[in-house]
Amino acid sequence: MKLDIVAFGAHPDDVELSCSGTIAKEISLGKKVGIVDLTRGELGTRGTAAIRDAEAKKAAAILGVIVRENLEMRDGFFVNDEEHQLKVISMIRKYRPEIVLCNAVDDRHIDHPKGSNLVSDACFLSGLQKIKTELDGQSQLPWRPKVVYHYIQWKDLKPDFVVDITGFLDIKVASILAYSSQFYDPNSKEPETPIATKTFLESIHYRSKDYGRLIGTECAEGYTVERYLAVNSLGNLI
């Protein structure tokens, strides 16, 4: 199955928090999109891995992605080495995306920049013919995505470009709230975490609104890039 876009996240909910508005918009435009989570988020203070599995499935249904997979790497302890790169390469070669979205290049949680580097390196290595991988006993062909874009997470990084997600903020928020174990609930007895506060939930709205304000739209999501962006003409810019 060839996909147009694959979004990788170190943890279930990374993608929803950061780029789900973009995903929902691209799906509405007919693009085929999948999500690959690196870990099950088993070290999270709230909830359990099993709960987060169910929440991730619910969020995927809300967004309308074609497929969601979990590579079951160790939360907190995965590294950017050959073993882990080959797991990501196998996913890239399986779905052959033109565009890969992945974690922030710098962030509060150590798994986010680790995931960023791991996926970025795997995207390059996936195009090398002499790296051999198999899936279900069949050899996989090399594949290198055209572009890798890094979404923005906790830290307020300066985006290299933003995507207008006007009309899709409600879907984004709904996909985030599918993770009911993780986010603000005044009736929850779970310990409070930085992302389980009312302020954090509100920040999802005002960050999206602020990106939108800066480009003259209602709301947007920001990304950083590893190489120059290119457009065919000035008319392609908003």
mmCIF file of C-alpha atoms in Angstrom:
data_model
loop_
_atom_site.group_PDB
_atom_site.id
_atom_site.type_symbol
_atom_site.label_atom_id
_atom_site.label_comp_id
_atom_site.label_asym_id
_atom_site.label_seq_id
_atom_site.Cartn_x
_atom_site.Cartn_y
_atom_site.Cartn_z
ATOM 1 C CA MET A 1 0.000 0.000 0.000
ATOM 2 C CA LYS A 2 1.551 3.279 -1.092
ATOM 3 C CA LEU A 3 0.791 6.309 1.054
ATOM 4 C CA ASP A 4 1.293 9.964 0.233
ATOM 5 C CA ILE A 5 2.239 10.948 3.787
ATOM 6 C CA VAL A 6 3.465 9.026 6.828
ATOM 7 C CA ALA A 7 3.594 10.822 10.178
ATOM 8 C CA PHE A 8 5.941 9.351 12.773
ATOM 9 C CA GLY A 9 5.679 10.069 16.492
ATOM 10 C CA ALA A 10 7.839 8.949 19.387
ATOM 11 C CA HIS A 11 4.668 8.449 21.441
ATOM 12 C CA PRO A 12 0.984 7.984 20.717
ATOM 13 C CA ASP A 13 -0.499 11.527 20.745
ATOM 14 C CA ASP A 14 2.668 13.284 19.446
ATOM 15 C CA VAL A 15 1.199 13.387 15.955
ATOM 16 C CA GLU A 16 -2.249 14.487 17.105
ATOM 17 C CA LEU A 17 -0.862 17.313 19.226
ATOM 18 C CA SER A 18 1.411 18.676 16.530
ATOM 19 C CA CYS A 19 0.275 17.968 12.982
ATOM 20 C CA SER A 20 -3.196 16.425 13.029
ATOM 21 C CA GLY A 21 -4.780 19.531 11.521
ATOM 22 C CA THR A 22 -2.478 19.173 8.526
ATOM 23 C CA ILE A 23 -3.246 15.469 8.299
ATOM 24 C CA ALA A 24 -6.997 16.035 8.396
ATOM 25 C CA LYS A 25 -6.718 18.690 5.692
ATOM 26 C CA GLU A 26 -4.560 16.521 3.418
ATOM 27 C CA ILE A 27 -6.985 13.616 3.805
ATOM 28 C CA SER A 28 -9.833 15.928 2.806
ATOM 29 C CA LEU A 29 -7.844 16.710 -0.352
ATOM 30 C CA GLY A 30 -7.654 13.029 -1.221
ATOM 31 C CA LYS A 31 -4.221 12.190 0.164
ATOM 32 C CA LYS A 32 -3.538 8.774 1.696
ATOM 33 C CA VAL A 33 -2.023 9.196 5.159
ATOM 34 C CA GLY A 34 -0.698 6.799 7.801
ATOM 35 C CA ILE A 35 0.717 7.144 11.309
ATOM 36 C CA VAL A 36 3.591 5.154 12.809
ATOM 37 C CA ASP A 37 4.236 5.419 16.550
ATOM 38 C CA LEU A 38 7.711 4.441 17.714
ATOM 39 C CA THR A 39 6.693 3.469 21.276
ATOM 40 C CA ARG A 40 3.503 2.685 23.189
ATOM 41 C CA GLY A 41 4.173 5.512 25.644
ATOM 42 C CA GLU A 42 4.401 3.011 28.471
ATOM 43 C CA LEU A 43 6.445 5.300 30.727
ATOM 44 C CA GLY A 44 3.766 7.991 30.744
ATOM 45 C CA THR A 45 2.710 9.060 34.238
ATOM 46 C CA ARG A 46 -0.977 8.703 33.431
ATOM 47 C CA GLY A 47 -2.745 5.721 31.926
ATOM 48 C CA THR A 48 -1.202 2.485 30.673
ATOM 49 C CA ALA A 49 0.185 1.208 27.392
ATOM 50 C CA ALA A 50 -3.034 -0.737 26.791
ATOM 51 C CA ILE A 51 -5.169 2.350 27.404
ATOM 52 C CA ARG A 52 -3.026 4.388 25.050
ATOM 53 C CA ASP A 53 -3.296 1.675 22.387
ATOM 54 C CA ALA A 54 -7.074 2.024 22.476
ATOM 55 C CA GLU A 55 -6.876 5.821 22.500
ATOM 56 C CA ALA A 56 -4.520 5.826 19.502
ATOM 57 C CA LYS A 57 -6.949 3.650 17.563
ATOM 58 C CA LYS A 58 -9.804 6.030 18.381
ATOM 59 C CA ALA A 59 -7.758 9.080 17.354
ATOM 60 C CA ALA A 60 -6.802 7.426 14.051
ATOM 61 C CA ALA A 61 -10.480 6.820 13.286
ATOM 62 C CA ILE A 62 -11.315 10.466 14.014
ATOM 63 C CA LEU A 63 -8.599 11.653 11.626
ATOM 64 C CA GLY A 64 -9.441 9.092 8.957
ATOM 65 C CA VAL A 65 -5.912 7.768 8.432
ATOM 66 C CA ILE A 66 -5.647 4.583 6.396
ATOM 67 C CA VAL A 67 -3.302 2.775 8.751
ATOM 68 C CA ARG A 68 -1.656 3.186 12.140
ATOM 69 C CA GLU A 69 1.226 1.017 13.327
ATOM 70 C CA ASN A 70 3.340 0.860 16.473
ATOM 71 C CA LEU A 71 6.976 -0.253 16.340
ATOM 72 C CA GLU A 72 6.987 -1.002 20.103
ATOM 73 C CA MET A 73 10.386 0.519 20.786
ATOM 74 C CA ARG A 74 11.226 1.108 24.439
ATOM 75 C CA ASP A 75 9.708 4.347 25.655
ATOM 76 C CA GLY A 76 12.482 6.577 26.990
ATOM 77 C CA PHE A 77 15.270 4.207 26.018
ATOM 78 C CA PHE A 78 15.175 3.744 22.251
ATOM 79 C CA VAL A 79 18.273 5.023 20.460
ATOM 80 C CA ASN A 80 19.284 6.028 16.971
ATOM 81 C CA ASP A 81 21.227 2.914 16.014
ATOM 82 C CA GLU A 82 21.156 0.311 13.251
ATOM 83 C CA GLU A 83 18.552 -1.888 14.929
ATOM 84 C CA HIS A 84 16.056 0.940 15.335
ATOM 85 C CA GLN A 85 16.871 2.529 11.978
ATOM 86 C CA LEU A 86 16.072 -0.743 10.209
ATOM 87 C CA LYS A 87 12.638 -0.863 11.865
ATOM 88 C CA VAL A 88 11.845 2.605 10.578
ATOM 89 C CA ILE A 89 13.335 1.865 7.157
ATOM 90 C CA SER A 90 11.025 -1.141 6.875
ATOM 91 C CA MET A 91 8.003 1.124 7.449
ATOM 92 C CA ILE A 92 9.241 3.684 4.912
ATOM 93 C CA ARG A 93 9.770 0.982 2.301
ATOM 94 C CA LYS A 94 6.418 -0.599 3.116
ATOM 95 C CA TYR A 95 4.393 2.573 2.603
ATOM 96 C CA ARG A 96 6.692 4.498 0.215
ATOM 97 C CA PRO A 97 5.539 7.995 1.227
ATOM 98 C CA GLU A 98 6.449 11.131 -0.680
ATOM 99 C CA ILE A 99 6.320 13.150 2.555
ATOM 100 C CA VAL A 100 7.385 12.175 6.076
ATOM 101 C CA LEU A 101 6.375 14.166 9.134
ATOM 102 C CA CYS A 102 8.283 13.555 12.359
ATOM 103 C CA ASN A 103 9.119 14.847 15.815
ATOM 104 C CA ALA A 104 10.513 18.239 16.735
ATOM 105 C CA VAL A 105 14.258 18.736 16.342
ATOM 106 C CA ASP A 106 14.457 20.130 19.883
ATOM 107 C CA ASP A 107 12.016 19.648 22.728
ATOM 108 C CA ARG A 108 11.422 19.151 26.448
ATOM 109 C CA HIS A 109 10.968 15.374 26.227
ATOM 110 C CA ILE A 110 14.204 13.594 25.295
ATOM 111 C CA ASP A 111 12.391 11.091 23.068
ATOM 112 C CA HIS A 112 11.232 13.846 20.723
ATOM 113 C CA PRO A 113 14.624 14.958 19.342
ATOM 114 C CA LYS A 114 15.758 11.318 19.453
ATOM 115 C CA GLY A 115 12.761 10.334 17.353
ATOM 116 C CA SER A 116 13.389 13.281 15.051
ATOM 117 C CA ASN A 117 16.968 12.206 14.333
ATOM 118 C CA LEU A 118 16.094 8.529 14.086
ATOM 119 C CA VAL A 119 13.371 9.013 11.486
ATOM 120 C CA SER A 120 15.355 11.582 9.517
ATOM 121 C CA ASP A 121 18.394 9.292 9.306
ATOM 122 C CA ALA A 122 16.212 6.317 8.386
ATOM 123 C CA CYS A 123 14.611 8.291 5.551
ATOM 124 C CA PHE A 124 18.021 8.812 3.998
ATOM 125 C CA LEU A 125 19.249 5.263 4.592
ATOM 126 C CA SER A 126 16.029 3.817 3.190
ATOM 127 C CA GLY A 127 17.108 4.971 -0.272
ATOM 128 C CA LEU A 128 20.361 2.982 -0.235
ATOM 129 C CA GLN A 129 20.145 -0.195 -2.313
ATOM 130 C CA LYS A 130 22.761 -2.108 -0.321
ATOM 131 C CA ILE A 131 20.736 -1.883 2.885
ATOM 132 C CA LYS A 132 18.559 -5.000 2.807
ATOM 133 C CA THR A 133 15.246 -5.317 4.619
ATOM 134 C CA GLU A 134 12.431 -7.831 4.481
ATOM 135 C CA LEU A 135 8.750 -7.682 5.311
ATOM 136 C CA ASP A 136 6.713 -10.873 5.680
ATOM 137 C CA GLY A 137 9.572 -12.820 4.106
ATOM 138 C CA GLN A 138 9.734 -10.587 1.031
ATOM 139 C CA SER A 139 12.667 -8.348 0.144
ATOM 140 C CA GLN A 140 11.811 -4.647 0.155
ATOM 141 C CA LEU A 141 12.857 -2.188 -2.516
ATOM 142 C CA PRO A 142 14.725 1.021 -1.605
ATOM 143 C CA TRP A 143 12.625 4.145 -1.131
ATOM 144 C CA ARG A 144 13.543 7.660 -0.070
ATOM 145 C CA PRO A 145 10.807 10.207 0.696
ATOM 146 C CA LYS A 146 11.041 13.461 -1.226
ATOM 147 C CA VAL A 147 10.885 15.598 1.921
ATOM 148 C CA VAL A 148 11.058 15.323 5.718
ATOM 149 C CA TYR A 149 9.231 17.954 7.751
ATOM 150 C CA HIS A 150 9.568 18.287 11.528
ATOM 151 C CA TYR A 151 6.511 19.412 13.454
ATOM 152 C CA ILE A 152 6.753 21.645 16.523
ATOM 153 C CA GLN A 153 5.927 20.354 19.994
ATOM 154 C CA TRP A 154 6.390 21.746 23.518
ATOM 155 C CA LYS A 155 9.106 24.287 22.810
ATOM 156 C CA ASP A 156 8.167 27.399 20.895
ATOM 157 C CA LEU A 157 10.464 26.836 17.924
ATOM 158 C CA LYS A 158 10.449 29.236 15.011
ATOM 159 C CA PRO A 159 8.771 27.517 12.051
ATOM 160 C CA ASP A 160 10.305 27.549 8.582
ATOM 161 C CA PHE A 161 6.803 27.330 7.117
ATOM 162 C CA VAL A 162 3.234 27.005 8.321
ATOM 163 C CA VAL A 163 0.218 25.152 6.951
ATOM 164 C CA ASP A 164 -3.192 26.807 6.981
ATOM 165 C CA ILE A 165 -5.538 24.431 8.837
ATOM 166 C CA THR A 166 -8.599 26.681 8.893
ATOM 167 C CA GLY A 167 -11.675 24.466 9.200
ATOM 168 C CA PHE A 168 -9.735 21.557 10.698
ATOM 169 C CA LEU A 169 -8.952 22.723 14.222
ATOM 170 C CA ASP A 170 -12.038 20.970 15.626
ATOM 171 C CA ILE A 171 -10.887 17.637 14.174
ATOM 172 C CA LYS A 172 -7.406 18.221 15.584
ATOM 173 C CA VAL A 173 -8.779 18.876 19.066
ATOM 174 C CA ALA A 174 -11.136 15.884 18.864
ATOM 175 C CA SER A 175 -8.236 13.585 17.969
ATOM 176 C CA ILE A 176 -6.239 14.937 20.921
ATOM 177 C CA LEU A 177 -9.132 14.484 23.347
ATOM 178 C CA ALA A 178 -9.361 10.846 22.257
ATOM 179 C CA TYR A 179 -6.438 10.440 24.667
ATOM 180 C CA SER A 180 -8.665 11.012 27.669
ATOM 181 C CA SER A 181 -6.103 9.469 30.028
ATOM 182 C CA GLN A 182 -3.471 12.042 29.127
ATOM 183 C CA PHE A 183 -5.097 15.471 29.079
ATOM 184 C CA TYR A 184 -7.005 17.816 31.330
ATOM 185 C CA ASP A 185 -9.974 16.308 33.158
ATOM 186 C CA PRO A 186 -11.178 18.099 36.305
ATOM 187 C CA ASN A 187 -12.576 14.801 37.620
ATOM 188 C CA SER A 188 -9.406 12.768 37.112
ATOM 189 C CA LYS A 189 -7.619 11.317 40.142
ATOM 190 C CA GLU A 190 -4.402 10.777 38.160
ATOM 191 C CA PRO A 191 -1.266 12.819 38.978
ATOM 192 C CA GLU A 192 -1.018 16.157 37.209
ATOM 193 C CA THR A 193 1.531 16.370 34.407
ATOM 194 C CA PRO A 194 2.640 19.306 32.225
ATOM 195 C CA ILE A 195 0.267 18.229 29.439
ATOM 196 C CA ALA A 196 -2.666 17.427 31.741
ATOM 197 C CA THR A 197 -3.324 21.016 32.759
ATOM 198 C CA LYS A 198 -6.122 23.254 31.555
ATOM 199 C CA THR A 199 -3.524 25.764 30.401
ATOM 200 C CA PHE A 200 -1.886 23.225 28.105
ATOM 201 C CA LEU A 201 -5.220 22.291 26.561
ATOM 202 C CA GLU A 202 -5.925 25.959 25.925
ATOM 203 C CA SER A 203 -2.474 26.363 24.353
ATOM 204 C CA ILE A 204 -3.440 24.012 21.525
ATOM 205 C CA HIS A 205 -6.050 26.542 20.467
ATOM 206 C CA TYR A 206 -4.031 29.709 20.933
ATOM 207 C CA ARG A 207 -0.870 28.388 19.277
ATOM 208 C CA SER A 208 -2.865 27.330 16.224
ATOM 209 C CA LYS A 209 -4.688 30.657 16.230
ATOM 210 C CA ASP A 210 -1.443 32.594 16.567
ATOM 211 C CA TYR A 211 0.205 30.802 13.643
ATOM 212 C CA GLY A 212 -2.929 31.564 11.662
ATOM 213 C CA ARG A 213 -2.838 35.216 12.703
ATOM 214 C CA LEU A 214 0.716 35.540 11.431
ATOM 215 C CA ILE A 215 -0.263 34.391 7.932
ATOM 216 C CA GLY A 216 -3.671 36.034 7.798
ATOM 217 C CA THR A 217 -5.789 32.908 8.284
ATOM 218 C CA GLU A 218 -7.830 31.500 11.145
ATOM 219 C CA CYS A 219 -5.359 28.842 12.320
ATOM 220 C CA ALA A 220 -2.235 26.983 11.213
ATOM 221 C CA GLU A 221 0.478 24.490 12.201
ATOM 222 C CA GLY A 222 4.224 25.091 12.012
ATOM 223 C CA TYR A 223 7.117 22.994 10.710
ATOM 224 C CA THR A 224 10.887 23.142 10.435
ATOM 225 C CA VAL A 225 12.906 21.748 7.535
ATOM 226 C CA GLU A 226 16.349 20.277 6.961
ATOM 227 C CA ARG A 227 16.913 21.839 3.565
ATOM 228 C CA TYR A 228 15.655 24.786 1.555
ATOM 229 C CA LEU A 229 12.004 24.841 0.632
ATOM 230 C CA ALA A 230 11.319 25.443 -3.053
ATOM 231 C CA VAL A 231 8.269 26.705 -4.935
ATOM 232 C CA ASN A 232 7.580 26.770 -8.663
ATOM 233 C CA SER A 233 6.508 30.388 -8.582
ATOM 234 C CA LEU A 234 5.824 33.225 -6.169
ATOM 235 C CA GLY A 235 2.131 32.690 -6.824
ATOM 236 C CA ASN A 236 2.242 29.405 -4.900
ATOM 237 C CA LEU A 237 2.683 31.312 -1.641
ATOM 238 C CA ILE A 238 -0.336 32.449 0.376
#
